[in-house]
């Protein structure tokens, strides 16, 4: 057997250059191969975080983590979330009460809520008949009579403000592989909607129609047609050019294709059926929430594995960004400030009108689609101001901070590479690459709604806190 | 407020692109508001709310594109519209895949299994961690970074040794692997002399001298300056000797170091007997007897080391001319009696050391920031006294600023100051060429040389400025160019680090004066 030095002297020199770019020029000018890293100090250079990373790299601990992460990946990729029905939150969501309002992101009090979330909460209170108007709703919200709680702590996800109240209709998903359930409410479609913080009469009227017509019709259709395999639909949607977070045109058509025959067989009037079809036609976003619940059902199955450094939740309430990590079981939130979302805006709005990053929809990226699957959706690269090559680069970068590729959901343009899956806290801190999130922008004031879309990132400190907590737990 | 609306019939853009275009159009000079969208009922509704719905726009349909701009007075709306249309036709740059950028050593190593060596030049606080990652990924390491803890160096070298990998450094400025110069290295001919060096400029010097004598270098393995300390124990010099002993291209091995710890020196010399190849040893200030007893070839200077190595390989007759005695006499004749001090202003630590030793060996008192004798240590801020040799690459000078091979200014200021001292007869400077070095070290120094010369001339003194250029004819700029520039500035150019010290000593030494 030849020694490593013999191999070095006998082969071509191929250098990995870390730190000084000028050495790259010198080495390549001499005809040797050189790869210069885009290097940043690990853990943002914080010695405490580096010490935690070093501890997690200790061979005995690293071996435990590898095994736990393999288990987490197995659970995420083997989960089979089936859409099994629709029902009112009060009837299906664990822990729901008539005066409970669940919301996006980590826990937050009424006083600290962002503008869009406050707007959505007020609208929901009026919608539930807990107040006669928005002014009274404000008093009710502040009175302590309402129980506020994160969607994620009720097996739910909620896009944008995520505000969900007792009589709203929910998707019901069953993960056939692991037995757990996940829920999310229905898409409200257009820009001036509750989940974006709008709450005028048109918003309430739409919620009433969704409660009285859309929800019940979907419920009846599912009873007629039976379960729908959402992982399969998502895989198809990605092949058709969606990334299933900001672009949902293919996914919506696929979901409608699955639902339409049953919708037609329900006992509702033709006029009501046309209303439902018109509603679905009014926006590509109809299936948006569906994929979020799909991701939630899979990731919950991977939560709470002793020793795992895989992120199972990324969620934002408009004030704070929170993550949960598999190896820190239960509702152990690691939080930092919500960030700005950078991207194009509707005419008439400026960046200073933007609310901060909000919504449970980053569950998309936690699972591996959305921003992580940008390479699958070249049509939306303008959203990130860039080229198709840059979209591919986003997906490649996400491969640097994830553990595996999901064999069940693939990206044709990358040679059918699977979705980058299983964000590893350690890799985020080692590389300085933050997960990229595709998302919408809500106006910072209550009552206005969506004003744009773009990309954002978590604050690095949530991963730093996670590393410290994991190190303490695994030491 | 001026509203201009243009409808482009049967023109489709997706909403995301249009949002992006609207955002850019809103940033145009003189535009109060720009609205670029498909003429859907919803979008027309928004325009109506904004009171911008012209009849033409109202008549547009789902498949039509509308551009509506609100401009300030005096702004040419046509120009703005043309600008928006330019955004609409702008094509993404064509072309291949974006270059893959790696952020971690593990990622780069896994992406390319032929990667075999990592050069690490990050802040010392992070360097050990990166080196460990490289070794764990089976890469040899050249660690340029300094300020790495001794305990980390020992742990890394132990790991490397166990894996059979080279762990060069920390604080290793030079290596030549497979004829590729890394970090600070000179372009030298490939050949059969393998070098293991615990000194940066020292190893550059011997490689350049070997080249100048017509020899060539198989590998140059830098070990870092602390390798031969008692704590580290010469792990990498010993592994380096073994690697070269096993390398069929290497016919002779040349070891270079500042004085090693005695017990480490014994360990390293014990390795010579089993190498199976001739080994030339140049440990500055080392013992001839110890080397000879161990079966090695003792070298008294870097020049001597190179000559012996070349004699053992390519050219048995290799030799270098001695000092030009007439030249020495002529210069001495020009100096007045008071001018008996040498001031050495160096970039290269080993070059400084070797020149300084030339005077120390002759029994002279020498003050220096790198003096081993505490009684003769001179700090960066201190004024020079007697014979003073300064290594501007030492920590005291580089603290918070780049190495003098990159930033020459402290050395230039010092040169002018030394010229004002009437006791100074000789100022010695080195100029280091090669990869990583300043692009024109002589050129950047010439104005200060001229100033120094004129200061001395103004008081009727001859000031002998001696320059040594460490470099080869293959370096850029070339040795010949730099030498010519120095000579035309009235500088005496020496031919090796060894000769530099000998020359300075010959000119000023009291005992040799006639």
mmCIF file of C-alpha atoms in Angstrom, chain A residues 387-393 396, chain B residues 92-100:
data_model
loop_
_atom_site.group_PDB
_atom_site.id
_atom_site.type_symbol
_atom_site.label_atom_id
_atom_site.label_comp_id
_atom_site.label_asym_id
_atom_site.label_seq_id
_atom_site.Cartn_x
_atom_site.Cartn_y
_atom_site.Cartn_z
ATOM 1 C CA UNK A 387 -30.970 33.964 -13.538
ATOM 2 C CA UNK A 388 -31.747 30.296 -13.866
ATOM 3 C CA UNK A 389 -28.113 29.603 -12.950
ATOM 4 C CA UNK A 390 -28.620 31.475 -9.711
ATOM 5 C CA UNK A 391 -31.738 29.443 -8.974
ATOM 6 C CA UNK A 392 -29.715 26.279 -9.449
ATOM 7 C CA UNK A 393 -27.052 27.720 -7.165
ATOM 8 C CA UNK A 396 -26.910 23.532 -4.624
ATOM 9 C CA UNK B 92 -30.737 36.868 -18.635
ATOM 10 C CA UNK B 93 -27.123 36.345 -19.523
ATOM 11 C CA UNK B 94 -26.714 33.215 -21.535
ATOM 12 C CA UNK B 95 -24.148 30.754 -20.520
ATOM 13 C CA UNK B 96 -23.135 27.736 -18.662
ATOM 14 C CA UNK B 97 -23.570 26.648 -15.154
ATOM 15 C CA UNK B 98 -22.698 28.967 -12.340
ATOM 16 C CA UNK B 99 -19.349 28.053 -10.814
ATOM 17 C CA UNK B 100 -19.857 25.864 -7.793
#
